[in-house]
């Protein structure tokens, strides 16, 4: 029997049948219990799903065994006799004990498995721990020792994960698909923002323990996200006593931060606290060369826009919590998180206008946006490990709230041929968001199999209050624009129940699940002149809506062990893409007079069926992962650009970017990843992902069907230099891509990092250069019937960061062994 992998899955098993199948239910009285615990060597972290194999000495074809639970415990029933036993876990060295005699209940005690890498000793294994773990429904990447994460934020760290890309705007994509669900410790969280990834730029990357890339999610997870799920698991401390770390950074362009992670743990409780302050300036820039065809006069207008962007953000994050161990098998955790930040973005846009082909005018537009952001989150988590066989009940409650106040001033003047004031606007925008999460999960072992069921309710509301005051150039007084001043309330409620069941037959394991979700999407527009607004939006758009969707989402994950170091996986799942409030809000942005973004209240959810075939092979110093994937999505989202039929006060046609539903979006692709450790001082890591999108759909009598072939690749090397200085290089290239209107050019970036341990290895000093060549820029060319645009945009310029981290009592390994608390996927980090 080979190594076992996650067993979990589905459906329709009555409790009568369940009870009859539980260990001991119908066993012969002569059976005995073989128990024990499996931990990781050096860290004493429990290994869930490690396998105990019992092979009869007298009859080698007679094999039995079991798997460990979340705390690393196993409890196997067998007949008395002589057995060859082995304890196995993928990526770890197998322990074998031949010809063991068992005549009565036996406790094998604690068994520690070491990482399967001959060149590395135990301490270095803990420090590096960069292998990929393949489970039935996900790949797990441990990123704790990535040097380029020092002084970086979580968004930066995600850009180093295979299959994941982060573009110059900070938008995250999985295998080239931007509809990816971001979770923190297995849940939606205020740490990840409300449908936005901006908050990830404010949290330090060194808080991450691992990232789970879930391209074929099981029924346990939300069906949201047609690309899949990224679950960011934050570090937590299991060591008794007082311990923690303090991390400080300084950088150029101006950046500084200080973060403390402190933890005090006893046998009865665990108090954890994280406090961080961050100051960051982020200069960026943009350029576009636009040609507009005047369909009435036949003139060709050329407008060149050159933007300089200065961003300033400073804020503090506080996380405080306590875990109380009520019994040896149950605990309750309460935590509170707060983020308080304020920022200022100053954008200067210099514009040159030509009218076939003469210079007509020059203008300068300045936009100053201030932002005061306060986020809160209260969490309560209960875990009850009912017995040592993995029988478990967990319950979670979480409340999150966020309030952003964004006053903005915009002024635009001519600089040629005169200095006339063209426009002046004052915008007052307040956005409030809140979310309530209630979740219950139940796990019941059934012999070597496992049954799981649960409920999750997610209730979100966003309230955007927007007022636009425009300067009347004749009277010199500000007048409220009643067509755009509004209050938009968007509600999304999701109730879900799921069940899943898993089992193993020889070398074959499966995980089968079914999830039922009911979604309510509701929009309400008040405080607006509807007639004036309808002139802006056009006919046929319903501003107030209340839509309900009921959907079944089956999942199936299979794994076949070819041998101890090789396996094949196959996954299928159905997913949903719900439109976020930003895509629904019908009121145009005001970042430019001529190019605006506008939400679409008629946007409906998209549904996708996804298939994934994977292969993993391990050698002594090399790990290979690969997969082929296919997805077909109906009602897929696409952002298109079209003319609004309106012009600015000086006669320039206004173009809008609008999200729409297309008929289908079909994706097919493949990826390969290699982790190679040829020497103790050298580690190499590379991945390549190739994909093709084929979209079909018509909107406003325009065919937006297109075929898009693209790819991205990354390479990382880590070298230990003389003097124990570590040097890491990360290179990334994303190939060119196309859709119906836009061709995007390739993007290359290079990051460097150096580090050295000091103060008897209690401290580490690091130097990090992000985007060494200053080449992380988005360059694209858009062409429609009415205009063309050649543009370039850079979110942030090259960054230098110097950081120092000091660890307090973190070398101690007096570990609790996971006797209490939950797993990293479900417990809010302690």
mmCIF file of N, CA and C in Angstrom, residues 145-152 247-253 255 717-719 721 724-730 750-758 763-772 798-805:
data_model
loop_
_atom_site.group_PDB
_atom_site.id
_atom_site.type_symbol
_atom_site.label_atom_id
_atom_site.label_comp_id
_atom_site.label_asym_id
_atom_site.label_seq_id
_atom_site.Cartn_x
_atom_site.Cartn_y
_atom_site.Cartn_z
ATOM 1 N N UNK A 145 10.271 31.075 4.060
ATOM 2 C CA UNK A 145 11.680 31.438 3.970
ATOM 3 C C UNK A 145 12.009 32.116 2.651
ATOM 4 N N UNK A 146 11.020 32.543 1.895
ATOM 5 C CA UNK A 146 11.290 33.244 0.645
ATOM 6 C C UNK A 146 11.882 34.612 0.976
ATOM 7 N N UNK A 147 13.147 34.825 0.578
ATOM 8 C CA UNK A 147 13.836 36.062 0.958
ATOM 9 C C UNK A 147 13.171 37.290 0.377
ATOM 10 N N UNK A 148 12.625 37.163 -0.832
ATOM 11 C CA UNK A 148 12.025 38.332 -1.470
ATOM 12 C C UNK A 148 10.758 38.778 -0.762
ATOM 13 N N UNK A 149 10.277 37.978 0.209
ATOM 14 C CA UNK A 149 9.114 38.398 0.988
ATOM 15 C C UNK A 149 9.484 39.341 2.128
ATOM 16 N N UNK A 150 10.772 39.415 2.453
ATOM 17 C CA UNK A 150 11.183 40.257 3.567
ATOM 18 C C UNK A 150 10.959 41.724 3.222
ATOM 19 N N UNK A 151 10.152 42.391 4.031
ATOM 20 C CA UNK A 151 9.821 43.783 3.771
ATOM 21 C C UNK A 151 8.735 43.972 2.743
ATOM 22 N N UNK A 152 8.273 42.881 2.125
ATOM 23 C CA UNK A 152 7.235 42.968 1.100
ATOM 24 C C UNK A 152 5.865 42.805 1.758
ATOM 25 N N UNK A 247 9.782 42.918 13.493
ATOM 26 C CA UNK A 247 10.305 43.103 12.144
ATOM 27 C C UNK A 247 10.234 44.580 11.777
ATOM 28 N N UNK A 248 11.350 45.149 11.353
ATOM 29 C CA UNK A 248 11.395 46.544 10.942
ATOM 30 C C UNK A 248 11.930 46.637 9.521
ATOM 31 N N UNK A 249 11.430 47.616 8.751
ATOM 32 C CA UNK A 249 11.896 47.811 7.380
ATOM 33 C C UNK A 249 11.998 49.309 7.082
ATOM 34 N N UNK A 250 12.933 49.627 6.183
ATOM 35 C CA UNK A 250 13.010 50.958 5.580
ATOM 36 C C UNK A 250 13.245 50.750 4.092
ATOM 37 N N UNK A 251 12.791 51.689 3.286
ATOM 38 C CA UNK A 251 12.936 51.494 1.852
ATOM 39 C C UNK A 251 12.933 52.786 1.079
ATOM 40 N N UNK A 252 13.260 52.651 -0.215
ATOM 41 C CA UNK A 252 13.207 53.759 -1.167
ATOM 42 C C UNK A 252 12.586 53.253 -2.464
ATOM 43 N N UNK A 253 11.580 53.984 -3.046
ATOM 44 C CA UNK A 253 10.957 55.201 -2.537
ATOM 45 C C UNK A 253 10.471 55.021 -1.100
ATOM 46 N N UNK A 255 9.580 54.220 2.345
ATOM 47 C CA UNK A 255 8.735 53.175 2.922
ATOM 48 C C UNK A 255 9.354 52.751 4.238
ATOM 49 N N UNK A 717 15.975 31.190 -7.948
ATOM 50 C CA UNK A 717 17.159 30.478 -7.485
ATOM 51 C C UNK A 717 17.581 31.041 -6.137
ATOM 52 N N UNK A 718 18.015 30.160 -5.263
ATOM 53 C CA UNK A 718 18.531 30.579 -3.963
ATOM 54 C C UNK A 718 19.887 29.932 -3.749
ATOM 55 N N UNK A 719 20.885 30.781 -3.469
ATOM 56 C CA UNK A 719 22.264 30.336 -3.328
ATOM 57 C C UNK A 719 22.787 30.802 -1.971
ATOM 58 N N UNK A 721 25.969 31.857 -0.162
ATOM 59 C CA UNK A 721 27.306 32.340 -0.471
ATOM 60 C C UNK A 721 28.225 32.140 0.730
ATOM 61 N N UNK A 724 27.774 32.500 4.916
ATOM 62 C CA UNK A 724 26.374 32.166 5.163
ATOM 63 C C UNK A 724 25.427 33.302 4.775
ATOM 64 N N UNK A 725 25.744 33.940 3.655
ATOM 65 C CA UNK A 725 24.858 34.953 3.079
ATOM 66 C C UNK A 725 23.982 34.274 2.035
ATOM 67 N N UNK A 726 22.671 34.422 2.162
ATOM 68 C CA UNK A 726 21.734 33.841 1.200
ATOM 69 C C UNK A 726 21.389 34.862 0.131
ATOM 70 N N UNK A 727 21.384 34.393 -1.126
ATOM 71 C CA UNK A 727 21.093 35.258 -2.274
ATOM 72 C C UNK A 727 19.967 34.603 -3.072
ATOM 73 N N UNK A 728 18.894 35.331 -3.277
ATOM 74 C CA UNK A 728 17.756 34.804 -4.033
ATOM 75 C C UNK A 728 17.430 35.704 -5.212
ATOM 76 N N UNK A 729 17.122 35.072 -6.336
ATOM 77 C CA UNK A 729 16.731 35.780 -7.553
ATOM 78 C C UNK A 729 15.396 35.235 -8.032
ATOM 79 N N UNK A 730 14.446 36.107 -8.280
ATOM 80 C CA UNK A 730 13.148 35.732 -8.839
ATOM 81 C C UNK A 730 12.936 36.454 -10.152
ATOM 82 N N UNK A 750 12.171 41.393 -12.486
ATOM 83 C CA UNK A 750 13.273 40.696 -11.827
ATOM 84 C C UNK A 750 13.417 41.240 -10.407
ATOM 85 N N UNK A 751 13.428 40.331 -9.430
ATOM 86 C CA UNK A 751 13.601 40.697 -8.024
ATOM 87 C C UNK A 751 14.858 40.036 -7.476
ATOM 88 N N UNK A 752 15.580 40.767 -6.602
ATOM 89 C CA UNK A 752 16.769 40.238 -5.946
ATOM 90 C C UNK A 752 16.631 40.399 -4.438
ATOM 91 N N UNK A 753 17.251 39.492 -3.682
ATOM 92 C CA UNK A 753 17.228 39.598 -2.231
ATOM 93 C C UNK A 753 18.486 38.955 -1.656
ATOM 94 N N UNK A 754 19.006 39.561 -0.580
ATOM 95 C CA UNK A 754 20.159 39.037 0.148
ATOM 96 C C UNK A 754 19.825 39.053 1.633
ATOM 97 N N UNK A 755 20.292 38.031 2.367
ATOM 98 C CA UNK A 755 20.026 38.012 3.807
ATOM 99 C C UNK A 755 21.150 37.298 4.543
ATOM 100 N N UNK A 756 21.280 37.639 5.819
ATOM 101 C CA UNK A 756 22.259 36.981 6.683
ATOM 102 C C UNK A 756 21.717 36.960 8.107
ATOM 103 N N UNK A 757 21.874 35.801 8.743
ATOM 104 C CA UNK A 757 21.477 35.668 10.138
ATOM 105 C C UNK A 757 22.544 36.269 11.039
ATOM 106 N N UNK A 758 22.101 36.968 12.089
ATOM 107 C CA UNK A 758 23.005 37.625 13.039
ATOM 108 C C UNK A 758 22.519 37.347 14.456
ATOM 109 N N UNK A 763 18.475 36.885 14.872
ATOM 110 C CA UNK A 763 18.084 37.992 14.009
ATOM 111 C C UNK A 763 18.487 37.735 12.572
ATOM 112 N N UNK A 764 17.805 38.411 11.655
ATOM 113 C CA UNK A 764 18.121 38.312 10.225
ATOM 114 C C UNK A 764 18.021 39.697 9.611
ATOM 115 N N UNK A 765 19.054 40.056 8.840
ATOM 116 C CA UNK A 765 19.031 41.321 8.116
ATOM 117 C C UNK A 765 18.942 41.004 6.632
ATOM 118 N N UNK A 766 18.087 41.742 5.907
ATOM 119 C CA UNK A 766 17.821 41.431 4.492
ATOM 120 C C UNK A 766 17.788 42.701 3.658
ATOM 121 N N UNK A 767 18.263 42.579 2.436
ATOM 122 C CA UNK A 767 18.151 43.636 1.434
ATOM 123 C C UNK A 767 17.375 43.079 0.256
ATOM 124 N N UNK A 768 16.318 43.783 -0.145
ATOM 125 C CA UNK A 768 15.425 43.310 -1.204
ATOM 126 C C UNK A 768 15.275 44.400 -2.259
ATOM 127 N N UNK A 769 15.434 44.023 -3.527
ATOM 128 C CA UNK A 769 15.201 44.938 -4.642
ATOM 129 C C UNK A 769 14.040 44.393 -5.452
ATOM 130 N N UNK A 770 12.933 45.111 -5.444
ATOM 131 C CA UNK A 770 11.736 44.690 -6.158
ATOM 132 C C UNK A 770 11.674 45.376 -7.518
ATOM 133 N N UNK A 771 11.532 44.580 -8.587
ATOM 134 C CA UNK A 771 11.496 45.096 -9.963
ATOM 135 C C UNK A 771 12.803 45.831 -10.287
ATOM 136 N N UNK A 772 13.891 45.075 -10.262
ATOM 137 C CA UNK A 772 15.229 45.628 -10.443
ATOM 138 C C UNK A 772 15.359 46.453 -11.717
ATOM 139 N N UNK A 798 10.441 50.843 -9.180
ATOM 140 C CA UNK A 798 11.405 49.958 -8.522
ATOM 141 C C UNK A 798 11.547 50.323 -7.033
ATOM 142 N N UNK A 799 11.618 49.289 -6.188
ATOM 143 C CA UNK A 799 11.625 49.489 -4.738
ATOM 144 C C UNK A 799 12.841 48.808 -4.111
ATOM 145 N N UNK A 800 13.556 49.537 -3.238
ATOM 146 C CA UNK A 800 14.642 48.983 -2.433
ATOM 147 C C UNK A 800 14.165 48.913 -0.982
ATOM 148 N N UNK A 801 14.396 47.774 -0.333
ATOM 149 C CA UNK A 801 13.940 47.594 1.039
ATOM 150 C C UNK A 801 15.024 46.929 1.875
ATOM 151 N N UNK A 802 15.316 47.509 3.032
ATOM 152 C CA UNK A 802 16.237 46.936 4.012
ATOM 153 C C UNK A 802 15.421 46.570 5.242
ATOM 154 N N UNK A 803 15.538 45.329 5.690
ATOM 155 C CA UNK A 803 14.709 44.882 6.812
ATOM 156 C C UNK A 803 15.549 44.136 7.837
ATOM 157 N N UNK A 804 15.049 44.153 9.064
ATOM 158 C CA UNK A 804 15.682 43.425 10.165
ATOM 159 C C UNK A 804 14.585 42.791 11.006
ATOM 160 N N UNK A 805 14.735 41.512 11.275
ATOM 161 C CA UNK A 805 13.790 40.792 12.122
ATOM 162 C C UNK A 805 14.540 40.172 13.285
#
